[in-house]
């Protein structure tokens, strides 16, 4: 019989985990010992638990399976809460494994170190940011409990919580039996598919809008093939930026309402049927829109439900729906699009001695990708994320909805741990929070490229409240610090220096490259400028 620790590790692998991120502590040391000595899964320790969660989240997004975060009880687990909250909001299936006191400690009569209100406060807090929880305190039930929560994580594409008391690590248990995922009722799926196809046939200008769930449920290619078969144009949401990379024949660009390309916004807002596959109906996706929640013109397939008009099909997984639509659909030639209903991305940066503007960074990266091939990207919150909208459609992991800062660099370290080489976009404010995790790259031989937008400012706050002095940050000279934490750093102030630094970074392997781009306070990307203008107009309309 396996021990509970090895049965859990085998189950994680069985459910698609490929690596573990974590920070040990005394309540999880015995489990970490098994992680290290079993060699069952590669593991990466980082410096601060928020980064553990961001790295596991981003690795899960790029792998399309579960991410794993292992932390100690109390101080470690509570540090992790915000990044798991972000994973919940962004539908990332991260498995939290948190150490906990053993049975005898719980009844010792003492207040335990790391304990808060009660010994179970940690479980209570994680119930709010995970879809399923298990406490492994009984060898007889632990395997089934593990199977239950891991299936929930995959079916709902949401984080789950496993509490692992430290006196249970060597308990003998049965192996974990993986549970089959629950499919849709075939009749409901057929009826729903035919109803949608009937609406498409009657529509004059149907359009498909896609978002993160088509990646989480592994149906990107199937959605692109269905759009081609039905002759439908596809746009991604802000959160869904980077989806369907390479399917440029169907993807017109990213819908951003009043902040986006006017021709592309018209494609969605003037459509008489908007098919939303895997879309999170959030304010960041649609706050600058006017009619995206009108049930008469929308079909919304998300969270294992399909809403058509004013009625809902329940427990209908997205993958089953896409397969049903494909099975019932007959081919249709591409519907005509008006001129200009597609994004044009800036290229051919004038690499001169001129000062750099944020949108120049997008142009320089487009040129870099044309020269060396696209790179997977991560981005933090700030103008770097709006600038990313001006980079040709490339795989991207960013907190587009939850909008929590600190994601970009640890997420990039997580993506690098999966074996990819990411390009990380981050502002100086967000870098101050978690950028130092780059110091963990050296021992794992990771070499991400980091483009740091240094405007010495919380610029995204300044655009909404320019009168506030607290948005002024000091210049931390980040590039100078890079060598002391194992990387290469360069500060650039002209477009020519930027282009050269990007080329040099691509050629430099074996250590992270930090390109600190100096930007004037008050300068924003074209996209953020449009977003602010659209946001203010939308706020006026609501008065
Ligand atoms: C964890 C956290 N804290 C605070 C915020 C609020 C906030 C923003 C959003 C609105 O909530 S944007 C922003 C400033 C970002 O500064 P920087 O990284 O330098 O990027 P840029 O200068 O491009 O703005 C803050 C503080 C946040 N989103 N997440
Ligand atoms: Mg800034």
mmCIF file of N, CA, C and O and ligand atoms in Angstrom, residues 427-430 453-460 473, ligand 2:
data_model
loop_
_atom_site.group_PDB
_atom_site.id
_atom_site.type_symbol
_atom_site.label_atom_id
_atom_site.label_comp_id
_atom_site.label_asym_id
_atom_site.label_seq_id
_atom_site.Cartn_x
_atom_site.Cartn_y
_atom_site.Cartn_z
ATOM 1 N N UNK A 427 5.199 46.605 -15.020
ATOM 2 C CA UNK A 427 5.471 48.004 -14.675
ATOM 3 C C UNK A 427 6.368 48.079 -13.447
ATOM 4 O O UNK A 427 6.547 47.086 -12.726
ATOM 5 N N UNK A 428 6.873 49.281 -13.166
ATOM 6 C CA UNK A 428 7.792 49.400 -12.020
ATOM 7 C C UNK A 428 7.068 49.164 -10.700
ATOM 8 O O UNK A 428 7.607 48.559 -9.767
ATOM 9 N N UNK A 429 5.814 49.622 -10.605
ATOM 10 C CA UNK A 429 5.084 49.397 -9.348
ATOM 11 C C UNK A 429 4.882 47.919 -9.078
ATOM 12 O O UNK A 429 5.115 47.433 -7.971
ATOM 13 N N UNK A 430 4.463 47.170 -10.087
ATOM 14 C CA UNK A 430 4.232 45.731 -9.909
ATOM 15 C C UNK A 430 5.549 45.008 -9.683
ATOM 16 O O UNK A 430 5.625 44.060 -8.891
ATOM 17 N N UNK A 453 8.472 48.382 -17.719
ATOM 18 C CA UNK A 453 8.005 49.733 -18.077
ATOM 19 C C UNK A 453 8.267 50.637 -16.871
ATOM 20 O O UNK A 453 7.473 50.671 -15.931
ATOM 21 N N UNK A 454 9.430 51.349 -16.871
ATOM 22 C CA UNK A 454 9.729 52.176 -15.711
ATOM 23 C C UNK A 454 9.378 53.651 -15.965
ATOM 24 O O UNK A 454 10.144 54.399 -16.519
ATOM 25 N N UNK A 455 8.178 54.020 -15.506
ATOM 26 C CA UNK A 455 7.766 55.424 -15.583
ATOM 27 C C UNK A 455 7.819 56.073 -14.213
ATOM 28 O O UNK A 455 7.260 57.151 -13.994
ATOM 29 N N UNK A 456 8.449 55.376 -13.251
ATOM 30 C CA UNK A 456 8.551 55.905 -11.866
ATOM 31 C C UNK A 456 7.186 56.400 -11.395
ATOM 32 O O UNK A 456 7.039 57.504 -10.845
ATOM 33 N N UNK A 457 6.182 55.544 -11.635
ATOM 34 C CA UNK A 457 4.816 56.027 -11.388
ATOM 35 C C UNK A 457 3.825 54.877 -11.296
ATOM 36 O O UNK A 457 4.002 53.837 -11.926
ATOM 37 N N UNK A 458 2.781 55.102 -10.515
ATOM 38 C CA UNK A 458 1.582 54.265 -10.606
ATOM 39 C C UNK A 458 0.706 54.939 -11.674
ATOM 40 O O UNK A 458 -0.282 55.601 -11.394
ATOM 41 N N UNK A 459 1.114 54.780 -12.927
ATOM 42 C CA UNK A 459 0.541 55.564 -14.016
ATOM 43 C C UNK A 459 -0.924 55.255 -14.248
ATOM 44 O O UNK A 459 -1.718 56.145 -14.537
ATOM 45 N N UNK A 460 -1.313 53.986 -14.067
ATOM 46 C CA UNK A 460 -2.734 53.650 -14.301
ATOM 47 C C UNK A 460 -3.629 54.335 -13.295
ATOM 48 O O UNK A 460 -4.802 54.563 -13.550
ATOM 49 N N UNK A 473 6.525 57.571 -7.963
ATOM 50 C CA UNK A 473 7.429 56.596 -7.336
ATOM 51 C C UNK A 473 8.874 57.022 -7.572
ATOM 52 O O UNK A 473 9.166 57.750 -8.527
HETATM 53 MG MG1 LIG B 2 4.658 52.486 -13.415
#
